[in-house]
Tab-separated table of C-alpha atoms and ligand atoms in Angstrom:
chain	number	residue	atom	x	y	z
A	1	UNK	CA	8.902	-3.268	-8.981
A	2	UNK	CA	9.812	-4.046	-12.560
A	3	UNK	CA	10.802	-0.466	-13.269
A	4	UNK	CA	14.482	-0.792	-12.589
A	5	UNK	CA	17.419	0.034	-14.737
A	6	UNK	CA	18.268	-3.226	-16.426
A	7	UNK	CA	21.794	-4.207	-17.274
A	8	UNK	CA	21.875	-4.563	-21.002
A	9	UNK	CA	23.804	-7.314	-22.688
A	10	UNK	CA	24.788	-7.531	-26.349
A	11	UNK	CA	21.567	-7.686	-28.399
A	12	UNK	CA	19.904	-4.460	-27.313
A	13	UNK	CA	16.230	-4.026	-27.939
A	14	UNK	CA	14.425	-0.774	-28.357
A	15	UNK	CA	12.680	-0.678	-24.972
A	16	UNK	CA	15.091	-2.420	-22.701
A	17	UNK	CA	16.965	0.688	-21.678
A	18	UNK	CA	13.970	2.991	-21.747
A	19	UNK	CA	12.733	2.120	-18.298
A	20	UNK	CA	13.742	5.362	-16.664
A	21	UNK	CA	14.429	7.234	-19.869
A	22	UNK	CA	13.441	10.781	-18.915
A	23	UNK	CA	10.492	12.384	-20.679
A	24	UNK	CA	11.079	15.092	-23.266
A	25	UNK	CA	11.692	15.452	-26.993
A	26	UNK	CA	13.864	12.335	-27.216
A	27	UNK	CA	11.362	10.104	-25.542
A	28	UNK	CA	8.685	11.539	-27.822
A	29	UNK	CA	10.737	10.356	-30.798
A	30	UNK	CA	11.078	6.875	-29.276
A	31	UNK	CA	7.343	6.736	-28.687
A	32	UNK	CA	6.515	7.827	-32.224
A	33	UNK	CA	7.632	4.571	-33.882
A	34	UNK	CA	5.067	3.224	-36.324
A	35	UNK	CA	2.211	1.275	-34.761
A	36	UNK	CA	3.161	-2.067	-36.321
A	37	UNK	CA	6.248	-2.115	-34.155
A	38	UNK	CA	4.178	-2.650	-31.013
A	39	UNK	CA	3.359	-6.086	-32.347
A	40	UNK	CA	7.067	-6.972	-32.154
A	41	UNK	CA	7.437	-6.080	-28.511
A	42	UNK	CA	7.233	-8.511	-25.620
A	43	UNK	CA	4.517	-8.100	-22.988
A	44	UNK	CA	7.032	-6.597	-20.612
A	45	UNK	CA	8.172	-4.088	-23.214
A	46	UNK	CA	4.592	-3.102	-23.990
A	47	UNK	CA	4.085	-2.197	-20.340
A	48	UNK	CA	7.282	-0.170	-20.436
A	49	UNK	CA	6.011	1.697	-23.490
A	50	UNK	CA	2.775	2.448	-21.643
A	51	UNK	CA	4.718	3.690	-18.623
A	52	UNK	CA	6.997	5.803	-20.828
A	53	UNK	CA	3.999	7.348	-22.601
A	54	UNK	CA	2.528	8.229	-19.212
A	55	UNK	CA	5.773	9.931	-18.183
A	56	UNK	CA	5.700	11.843	-21.423
A	57	UNK	CA	2.112	12.918	-20.736
A	58	UNK	CA	3.128	14.188	-17.285
A	59	UNK	CA	5.930	16.153	-18.870
A	60	UNK	CA	3.497	17.747	-21.330
A	61	UNK	CA	1.062	18.535	-18.522
A	62	UNK	CA	3.812	20.251	-16.576
A	63	UNK	CA	4.416	22.442	-19.640
A	64	UNK	CA	0.695	23.196	-19.904
A	65	UNK	CA	0.596	24.284	-16.265
A	66	UNK	CA	3.794	26.309	-16.564
A	67	UNK	CA	2.288	28.256	-19.486
A	68	UNK	CA	-0.932	28.869	-17.555
A	69	UNK	CA	1.072	29.981	-14.522
A	70	UNK	CA	3.068	32.459	-16.593
A	71	UNK	CA	-0.109	33.926	-18.095
A	72	UNK	CA	-1.680	34.137	-14.639
A	73	UNK	CA	1.359	35.977	-13.328
A	74	UNK	CA	1.114	38.508	-16.160
A	75	UNK	CA	-2.583	39.066	-15.601
A	76	UNK	CA	-2.437	39.314	-11.809
A	77	UNK	CA	0.637	41.506	-11.531
A	78	UNK	CA	-1.425	44.538	-12.525
A	79	UNK	CA	-4.478	43.449	-10.567
A	80	UNK	CA	-5.036	46.773	-8.803
A	81	UNK	CA	-5.768	48.686	-12.020
A	82	UNK	CA	-8.625	46.368	-13.109
A	83	UNK	CA	-10.589	45.354	-10.069
A	84	UNK	CA	-12.010	48.355	-8.363
A	85	UNK	CA	-14.677	47.457	-5.828
A	86	UNK	CA	-18.139	48.496	-6.809
A	87	UNK	CA	-20.791	48.320	-4.132
A	88	UNK	CA	-23.376	46.545	-6.231
A	89	UNK	CA	-22.562	42.806	-6.549
A	90	UNK	CA	-24.374	42.765	-9.906
A	91	UNK	CA	-21.685	44.982	-11.334
A	92	UNK	CA	-18.738	43.444	-9.574
A	93	UNK	CA	-16.032	42.880	-12.152
A	94	UNK	CA	-14.183	39.579	-12.206
A	95	UNK	CA	-10.916	39.436	-10.361
A	96	UNK	CA	-7.831	39.038	-12.512
A	97	UNK	CA	-7.613	35.397	-11.451
A	98	UNK	CA	-11.245	34.690	-12.357
A	99	UNK	CA	-10.726	36.427	-15.660
A	100	UNK	CA	-7.623	34.472	-16.598
A	101	UNK	CA	-9.500	31.247	-15.741
A	102	UNK	CA	-12.111	32.231	-18.324
A	103	UNK	CA	-9.372	32.860	-20.877
A	104	UNK	CA	-7.969	29.416	-20.192
A	105	UNK	CA	-11.457	27.858	-20.345
A	106	UNK	CA	-12.194	29.098	-23.850
A	107	UNK	CA	-8.695	28.450	-25.143
A	108	UNK	CA	-8.668	24.822	-23.934
A	109	UNK	CA	-12.405	24.169	-24.313
A	110	UNK	CA	-12.815	23.128	-20.692
A	111	UNK	CA	-15.465	24.197	-18.186
A	112	UNK	CA	-14.934	27.269	-16.046
A	113	UNK	CA	-14.530	25.085	-12.966
A	114	UNK	CA	-11.924	22.910	-14.645
A	115	UNK	CA	-10.040	26.006	-15.777
A	116	UNK	CA	-10.127	27.558	-12.304
A	117	UNK	CA	-8.699	24.336	-10.921
A	118	UNK	CA	-5.945	24.405	-13.557
A	119	UNK	CA	-5.041	28.007	-12.723
A	120	UNK	CA	-4.872	27.167	-9.051
A	121	UNK	CA	-2.805	24.035	-9.671
A	122	UNK	CA	-0.511	25.975	-12.006
A	123	UNK	CA	0.155	28.624	-9.366
A	124	UNK	CA	0.800	26.027	-6.683
A	125	UNK	CA	3.076	23.837	-8.775
A	126	UNK	CA	5.197	26.769	-9.870
A	127	UNK	CA	5.087	28.373	-6.411
A	128	UNK	CA	4.877	26.699	-3.010
A	129	UNK	CA	4.685	23.185	-4.482
A	130	UNK	CA	7.465	23.706	-7.019
A	131	UNK	CA	9.076	20.393	-6.131
A	132	UNK	CA	5.891	18.585	-7.068
A	133	UNK	CA	5.888	20.583	-10.304
A	134	UNK	CA	9.406	19.371	-11.015
A	135	UNK	CA	8.436	15.775	-10.260
A	136	UNK	CA	5.550	16.111	-12.731
A	137	UNK	CA	7.871	17.490	-15.395
A	138	UNK	CA	10.275	14.615	-14.808
A	139	UNK	CA	7.478	12.053	-15.058
A	140	UNK	CA	7.953	10.837	-11.484
A	141	UNK	CA	4.352	11.676	-10.599
A	142	UNK	CA	1.390	12.087	-12.895
A	143	UNK	CA	-1.194	14.856	-12.882
A	144	UNK	CA	-3.613	12.931	-10.668
A	145	UNK	CA	-0.976	12.546	-7.959
A	146	UNK	CA	0.092	16.176	-8.276
A	147	UNK	CA	-3.548	17.092	-7.674
A	148	UNK	CA	-3.679	14.910	-4.579
A	149	UNK	CA	-0.632	16.650	-3.127
A	150	UNK	CA	-2.136	20.033	-3.961
A	151	UNK	CA	-5.497	19.059	-2.416
A	152	UNK	CA	-4.102	17.729	0.816
A	153	UNK	CA	-1.754	20.666	1.401
A	154	UNK	CA	-4.494	23.211	0.691
A	155	UNK	CA	-4.810	25.722	3.500
A	156	UNK	CA	-1.960	24.281	5.551
A	157	UNK	CA	0.705	26.598	6.986
A	158	UNK	CA	3.621	26.922	4.548
A	159	UNK	CA	6.170	24.926	6.508
A	160	UNK	CA	3.711	22.069	7.082
A	161	UNK	CA	2.740	22.031	3.402
A	162	UNK	CA	6.431	21.818	2.550
A	163	UNK	CA	6.966	18.874	4.870
A	164	UNK	CA	3.907	17.055	3.581
A	165	UNK	CA	5.072	17.605	0.014
A	166	UNK	CA	8.486	16.257	0.900
A	167	UNK	CA	7.064	13.077	2.431
A	168	UNK	CA	4.604	12.677	-0.450
A	169	UNK	CA	7.310	12.742	-3.092
A	170	UNK	CA	9.353	10.040	-1.356
A	171	UNK	CA	6.888	7.341	-2.321
A	172	UNK	CA	4.452	8.911	-4.771
A	173	UNK	CA	5.883	7.180	-7.827
A	174	UNK	CA	5.035	3.752	-6.476
A	175	UNK	CA	1.721	4.576	-4.826
A	176	UNK	CA	-1.738	4.926	-6.299
A	177	UNK	CA	-3.579	8.191	-5.720
A	178	UNK	CA	-5.657	6.507	-2.996
A	179	UNK	CA	-2.616	5.222	-1.140
A	180	UNK	CA	-0.843	8.547	-1.503
A	181	UNK	CA	-3.831	10.501	-0.245
A	182	UNK	CA	-4.309	8.287	2.789
A	183	UNK	CA	-0.659	8.428	3.728
A	184	UNK	CA	-0.189	12.170	3.480
A	185	UNK	CA	-3.545	13.020	5.015
A	186	UNK	CA	-2.456	11.129	8.081
A	187	UNK	CA	0.792	13.085	8.195
A	188	UNK	CA	-0.932	16.430	7.653
A	189	UNK	CA	-3.380	15.593	10.405
A	190	UNK	CA	-0.520	14.914	12.767
A	191	UNK	CA	1.432	18.048	11.851
A	192	UNK	CA	-1.394	20.567	11.707
A	193	UNK	CA	-4.544	19.226	13.376
A	194	UNK	CA	-5.947	22.714	13.828
A	195	UNK	CA	-5.625	23.746	10.194
A	196	UNK	CA	-7.247	20.467	9.133
A	197	UNK	CA	-10.118	21.072	11.553
A	198	UNK	CA	-10.671	24.599	10.225
A	199	UNK	CA	-10.621	23.367	6.671
A	200	UNK	CA	-13.206	20.742	7.538
A	201	UNK	CA	-15.488	23.310	9.144
A	202	UNK	CA	-15.182	25.491	6.071
A	203	UNK	CA	-16.085	22.611	3.781
A	204	UNK	CA	-19.101	21.578	5.859
A	205	UNK	CA	-20.536	25.053	5.329
A	206	UNK	CA	-20.851	24.110	1.658
A	207	UNK	CA	-22.763	20.858	2.295
A	208	UNK	CA	-25.271	20.117	-0.405
A	209	UNK	CA	-27.394	17.521	-2.185
A	210	UNK	CA	-26.268	16.979	-5.770
A	211	UNK	CA	-27.997	15.306	-8.660
A	212	UNK	CA	-26.651	14.445	-12.077
A	213	UNK	CA	-27.560	12.161	-14.965
A	214	UNK	CA	-25.292	9.361	-16.073
A	215	UNK	CA	-24.561	8.096	-19.592
A	216	UNK	CA	-26.535	4.906	-18.899
A	217	UNK	CA	-29.751	6.838	-18.394
A	218	UNK	CA	-29.739	6.579	-14.601
A	219	UNK	CA	-29.097	9.385	-12.151
A	220	UNK	CA	-26.685	9.815	-9.267
A	221	UNK	CA	-27.783	11.493	-6.083
A	222	UNK	CA	-25.111	12.490	-3.607
A	223	UNK	CA	-24.930	14.198	-0.249
A	224	UNK	CA	-21.661	16.127	-0.439
A	225	UNK	CA	-19.437	17.626	2.239
A	226	UNK	CA	-21.341	16.269	5.207
A	227	UNK	CA	-19.532	16.150	8.508
A	228	UNK	CA	-17.643	12.855	8.344
A	229	UNK	CA	-19.260	11.568	11.570
A	230	UNK	CA	-22.712	12.137	10.106
A	231	UNK	CA	-21.921	10.487	6.797
A	232	UNK	CA	-20.318	7.465	8.453
A	233	UNK	CA	-23.139	7.104	10.959
A	234	UNK	CA	-25.712	7.086	8.155
A	235	UNK	CA	-23.684	4.668	6.075
A	236	UNK	CA	-23.121	2.298	9.004
A	237	UNK	CA	-26.761	2.350	9.977
A	238	UNK	CA	-27.875	1.498	6.451
A	239	UNK	CA	-25.156	-1.144	6.141
A	240	UNK	CA	-26.213	-2.784	9.396
A	241	UNK	CA	-29.823	-2.947	8.228
A	242	UNK	CA	-28.714	-4.297	4.834
A	243	UNK	CA	-26.558	-6.915	6.555
A	244	UNK	CA	-29.594	-7.982	8.569
A	245	UNK	CA	-31.597	-8.430	5.387
A	246	UNK	CA	-28.768	-10.467	3.869
A	247	UNK	CA	-28.517	-12.609	6.989
A	248	UNK	CA	-32.170	-13.480	6.392
A	249	UNK	CA	-31.167	-14.973	3.083
A	250	UNK	CA	-31.532	-12.151	0.580
A	251	UNK	CA	-29.296	-13.012	-2.386
A	252	UNK	CA	-28.918	-9.431	-3.626
A	253	UNK	CA	-25.527	-7.770	-3.190
A	254	UNK	CA	-25.043	-5.596	-0.136
A	255	UNK	CA	-24.551	-2.514	-2.327
A	256	UNK	CA	-27.967	-3.008	-3.941
A	257	UNK	CA	-29.672	-3.431	-0.579
A	258	UNK	CA	-27.997	-0.285	0.725
A	259	UNK	CA	-29.193	1.705	-2.269
A	260	UNK	CA	-32.760	0.374	-1.949
A	261	UNK	CA	-32.873	1.131	1.763
A	262	UNK	CA	-31.506	4.634	1.301
A	263	UNK	CA	-34.013	5.318	-1.460
A	264	UNK	CA	-36.898	4.171	0.731
A	265	UNK	CA	-35.681	6.273	3.651
A	266	UNK	CA	-35.369	9.402	1.525
A	267	UNK	CA	-38.876	8.785	0.246
A	268	UNK	CA	-39.967	9.167	3.857
A	269	UNK	CA	-40.441	5.483	4.717
A	270	UNK	CA	-39.396	4.591	8.275
A	271	UNK	CA	-36.449	2.198	8.595
A	272	UNK	CA	-38.314	-0.820	10.057
A	273	UNK	CA	-40.932	-0.482	7.337
A	274	UNK	CA	-38.238	-0.218	4.633
A	275	UNK	CA	-36.546	-3.366	5.941
A	276	UNK	CA	-39.855	-5.260	6.010
A	277	UNK	CA	-40.646	-4.255	2.435
A	278	UNK	CA	-37.248	-5.365	1.200
A	279	UNK	CA	-37.462	-8.638	3.124
A	280	UNK	CA	-40.781	-9.494	1.568
A	281	UNK	CA	-39.109	-9.260	-1.818
A	282	UNK	CA	-36.372	-11.704	-0.793
A	283	UNK	CA	-35.553	-14.367	-3.345
A	284	UNK	CA	-35.177	-17.963	-2.222
A	285	UNK	CA	-31.495	-18.594	-2.920
A	286	UNK	CA	-29.329	-18.355	0.133
A	287	UNK	CA	-26.129	-16.755	-0.940
A	288	UNK	CA	-22.595	-15.934	-0.003
A	289	UNK	CA	-22.119	-14.876	3.574
A	290	UNK	CA	-21.187	-11.247	3.880
A	291	UNK	CA	-17.634	-10.725	5.003
A	292	UNK	CA	-17.504	-10.376	8.744
A	293	UNK	CA	-17.183	-6.842	10.019
A	294	UNK	CA	-16.522	-7.539	13.671
A	295	UNK	CA	-16.162	-3.959	14.805
A	296	UNK	CA	-13.070	-4.754	16.890
A	297	UNK	CA	-10.567	-2.184	15.719
A	298	UNK	CA	-7.418	-4.032	14.765
A	299	UNK	CA	-4.665	-3.322	17.196
A	300	UNK	CA	-1.872	-1.476	15.511
A	301	UNK	CA	1.098	-3.764	15.393
A	302	UNK	CA	4.035	-1.507	15.536
A	303	UNK	CA	6.880	-3.189	13.765
A	304	UNK	CA	9.968	-2.861	15.828
A	305	UNK	CA	12.815	-1.352	13.948
A	306	UNK	CA	15.048	-4.364	13.637
A	307	UNK	CA	12.272	-6.467	12.100
A	308	UNK	CA	11.573	-3.655	9.712
A	309	UNK	CA	15.232	-3.393	8.834
A	310	UNK	CA	15.571	-7.130	8.305
A	311	UNK	CA	12.565	-7.163	5.989
A	312	UNK	CA	13.950	-4.158	4.124
A	313	UNK	CA	17.246	-5.968	3.640
A	314	UNK	CA	15.472	-9.070	2.415
A	315	UNK	CA	13.307	-7.067	0.022
A	316	UNK	CA	16.422	-5.378	-1.358
A	317	UNK	CA	18.154	-8.700	-1.843
A	318	UNK	CA	15.144	-10.152	-3.691
A	319	UNK	CA	14.995	-7.081	-5.880
A	320	UNK	CA	18.692	-7.401	-6.681
A	321	UNK	CA	18.439	-11.066	-7.554
A	322	UNK	CA	15.404	-10.673	-9.774
A	323	UNK	CA	17.069	-7.748	-11.525
A	324	UNK	CA	20.109	-9.872	-12.070
A	325	UNK	CA	17.952	-12.499	-13.775
A	326	UNK	CA	16.265	-9.813	-15.788
A	327	UNK	CA	19.577	-8.580	-17.112
A	328	UNK	CA	20.625	-12.029	-18.263
A	329	UNK	CA	17.716	-13.552	-20.135
A	330	UNK	CA	16.215	-12.766	-23.501
A	331	UNK	CA	12.968	-10.791	-23.266
A	332	UNK	CA	10.782	-13.685	-24.393
A	333	UNK	CA	12.170	-15.885	-21.643
A	334	UNK	CA	11.705	-13.267	-18.950
A	335	UNK	CA	8.355	-14.323	-17.435
A	336	UNK	CA	9.473	-17.935	-17.056
A	337	UNK	CA	12.894	-17.012	-15.672
A	338	UNK	CA	11.439	-14.583	-13.129
A	339	UNK	CA	8.816	-17.081	-11.964
A	340	UNK	CA	11.534	-19.670	-11.470
A	341	UNK	CA	13.843	-17.275	-9.668
A	342	UNK	CA	11.068	-16.211	-7.299
A	343	UNK	CA	10.234	-19.816	-6.508
A	344	UNK	CA	13.883	-20.541	-5.920
A	345	UNK	CA	14.180	-17.650	-3.438
A	346	UNK	CA	11.036	-18.871	-1.702
A	347	UNK	CA	12.399	-22.428	-1.414
A	348	UNK	CA	15.742	-21.231	-0.137
A	349	UNK	CA	14.114	-19.264	2.668
A	350	UNK	CA	11.613	-21.946	3.642
A	351	UNK	CA	13.582	-23.563	6.467
A	352	UNK	CA	14.744	-20.345	8.071
A	353	UNK	CA	11.241	-18.942	7.778
A	354	UNK	CA	9.683	-21.952	9.473
A	355	UNK	CA	12.161	-21.819	12.298
A	356	UNK	CA	11.729	-18.091	12.785
A	357	UNK	CA	7.966	-18.335	12.690
A	358	UNK	CA	7.669	-21.337	14.980
A	359	UNK	CA	9.817	-19.774	17.675
A	360	UNK	CA	9.804	-21.858	20.825
A	361	UNK	CA	6.408	-23.321	20.231
A	362	UNK	CA	5.813	-26.989	19.672
A	363	UNK	CA	3.364	-26.670	16.857
A	364	UNK	CA	3.432	-24.278	13.978
A	365	UNK	CA	0.323	-22.135	13.537
A	366	UNK	CA	-3.216	-23.353	14.104
A	367	UNK	CA	-4.450	-26.834	13.144
A	368	UNK	CA	-7.646	-25.455	11.604
A	369	UNK	CA	-8.336	-23.960	8.220
A	370	UNK	CA	-9.835	-20.844	9.763
A	371	UNK	CA	-7.334	-18.720	11.672
A	372	UNK	CA	-8.213	-18.050	15.328
A	373	UNK	CA	-9.381	-14.499	16.104
A	374	UNK	CA	-6.077	-13.366	17.601
A	375	UNK	CA	-4.152	-14.529	14.536
A	376	UNK	CA	-6.645	-12.814	12.292
A	377	UNK	CA	-6.168	-9.559	14.180
A	378	UNK	CA	-2.414	-9.887	13.915
A	379	UNK	CA	-2.542	-10.433	10.142
A	380	UNK	CA	-4.981	-7.545	9.698
A	381	UNK	CA	-2.738	-5.274	11.730
A	382	UNK	CA	0.278	-6.303	9.679
A	383	UNK	CA	-1.488	-5.336	6.446
A	384	UNK	CA	-4.364	-2.926	6.879
A	385	UNK	CA	-5.313	-3.385	3.211
A	386	UNK	CA	-5.499	-6.188	0.665
A	387	UNK	CA	-1.901	-7.099	-0.210
A	388	UNK	CA	-2.255	-6.419	-3.936
A	389	UNK	CA	0.040	-3.413	-4.494
A	390	UNK	CA	-2.634	-1.022	-5.732
A	391	UNK	CA	-5.627	-2.260	-3.737
A	392	UNK	CA	-7.413	-0.176	-1.136
A	393	UNK	CA	-9.802	-2.747	0.278
A	394	UNK	CA	-9.516	-2.731	4.096
A	395	UNK	CA	-8.236	-6.081	5.307
A	396	UNK	CA	-11.169	-6.636	7.628
A	397	UNK	CA	-13.282	-6.881	4.487
A	398	UNK	CA	-10.811	-9.305	2.869
A	399	UNK	CA	-10.352	-13.058	2.944
A	400	UNK	CA	-7.295	-14.243	4.817
A	401	UNK	CA	-5.685	-16.156	2.016
A	402	UNK	CA	-3.364	-19.086	2.599
A	403	UNK	CA	-0.474	-18.068	0.342
A	404	UNK	CA	0.368	-21.753	-0.123
A	405	UNK	CA	-3.073	-23.416	-0.231
A	406	UNK	CA	-4.089	-25.088	3.037
A	407	UNK	CA	-2.542	-28.504	3.454
A	408	UNK	CA	0.291	-28.556	2.771
A	409	UNK	CA	0.075	-24.769	3.464
A	410	UNK	CA	-0.289	-23.864	7.136
A	411	UNK	CA	-2.743	-21.643	8.948
A	412	UNK	CA	-0.009	-19.458	10.289
A	413	UNK	CA	1.306	-15.903	10.216
A	414	UNK	CA	3.932	-16.973	7.688
A	415	UNK	CA	1.302	-18.193	5.257
A	416	UNK	CA	-1.666	-15.830	5.643
A	417	UNK	CA	-2.303	-12.458	4.058
A	418	UNK	CA	-5.455	-10.435	3.382
A	419	UNK	CA	-6.720	-10.570	-0.201
A	420	UNK	CA	-9.969	-9.041	-1.415
A	421	UNK	CA	-12.202	-11.258	-3.553
A	422	UNK	CA	-10.963	-9.747	-6.762
A	423	UNK	CA	-7.269	-10.229	-5.991
A	424	UNK	CA	-7.955	-13.637	-4.484
A	425	UNK	CA	-9.235	-14.597	-7.904
A	426	UNK	CA	-6.319	-12.871	-9.579
A	427	UNK	CA	-3.923	-14.994	-7.563
A	428	UNK	CA	-5.558	-18.125	-9.027
A	429	UNK	CA	-5.351	-16.715	-12.558
A	430	UNK	CA	-2.891	-18.162	-15.064
A	431	UNK	CA	0.439	-16.363	-15.196
A	432	UNK	CA	0.178	-14.756	-11.748
A	433	UNK	CA	2.208	-15.983	-8.772
A	434	UNK	CA	2.275	-14.890	-5.162
A	435	UNK	CA	5.024	-15.854	-2.722
A	436	UNK	CA	5.221	-15.012	0.944
A	437	UNK	CA	8.952	-15.290	1.386
A	438	UNK	CA	8.930	-14.053	4.990
A	439	UNK	CA	6.006	-13.421	7.317
A	440	UNK	CA	4.355	-10.334	5.858
A	441	UNK	CA	6.809	-9.918	2.960
A	442	UNK	CA	5.237	-10.925	-0.330
A	443	UNK	CA	6.265	-10.911	-3.978
A	444	UNK	CA	3.762	-10.767	-6.793
A	445	UNK	CA	4.969	-12.003	-10.182
A	446	UNK	CA	2.941	-10.763	-13.151
A	447	UNK	CA	2.292	-12.618	-16.414
A	448	UNK	CA	4.804	-10.392	-18.223
A	449	UNK	CA	7.557	-11.130	-15.718
A	450	UNK	CA	7.243	-7.975	-13.628
A	451	UNK	CA	7.432	-8.156	-9.867
A	452	UNK	CA	6.064	-6.151	-6.981
A	453	UNK	CA	7.322	-6.537	-3.449
A	454	UNK	CA	4.769	-5.895	-0.703
A	455	UNK	CA	6.012	-5.171	2.795
A	456	UNK	CA	4.056	-4.952	6.047
A	457	UNK	CA	2.530	-1.577	6.859
A	458	UNK	CA	4.665	0.793	8.748
A	459	UNK	CA	2.498	2.468	11.288
B	1	ZN	ZN1	4.442	-20.086	10.407
B	2	ZN	ZN1	-7.415	-6.383	-3.450
């Protein structure tokens, strides 16, 4: 990750030492430089400015929530005087909490729902989730991630919520909201399966069909809070039918076919009839094969600890060496220097990597371009998602990319990694580089000279 404290040489530039500059009044001053100055910054510095501004935003949001929490405390401390129960629901007065949400809504010009969410978040982040509140104030997580932590811990017993929060904060700064949510949901599920089950049952009671209009003049129709099994079964059934239509040569994207099928079904058309109607509208181009979804659940490859440790050591060493380069070159030379350094590391490891990968076997990998099924499963188990740092695409829906293109690149576990279509294209895009320096350990180099190290999943 490029966000590391850089060693600064003689000619200091404005942003070089701002990487982990904490948010607050001083950072606000740094960020308030006149706009023209942005034009003088390097690409790398511009990204640091953006990251600094985001930290500053988080800091301000923590203040907003702290103020709301304080007001809520004042209003709810004398709750008993206001809210006497009247039998008639028509005349029920608002609870102190509902009332303060309305105060917040008008003061901030947000909807009542948004305000109620803010009040709840404010109470959590200054109460049971105070450590998340501190991380927000320090710019280590942003508001979206704080919300994820608050959502996932909702309704959990206090000690479990505390543990989940603790685990969440370990990695939250380098994870997207999707990655964070997945990770801590899994942990919560393990720690408090019963509470999760109860919460689910409660949510299902509020299942509903929602409709809203979009800015483009279309409308969205959504079935919300279905039991997950139901929703997945429906989705899979429609997907299977859509895949069948595609296999018959329909050039339309799978998502379009799914939407058309679902629309027909909700209009009361039977599935076989809906499929026939769509098929009769099939164009004549035969198009891209849909990515294979061979239901075989990838076996979880549990990394044994010493492999994990070795990879961790290697990742740390790469990080240290790239940082060293970063500290020594002038900002304009950074992208080139980092690309070279990464290639150098890759070259240096090549022999050892080949030997390690080959093991006792005569030949290295498979002779074909397409990996055999067992190899594919191994690669998919090693990375359950596309290997771009922020991507959530499950690897069984990805291409297995040859990190070094096939021939001279091998079809082998040291040269394959899942990439979704989008990030496959990104890899081919000017300025981007991807190295697999050890089986499953990859480094992305960005056009501005940043780097992101991707390690195998830890199950
Ligand atoms: Zn190999
Ligand atoms: Zn991707």
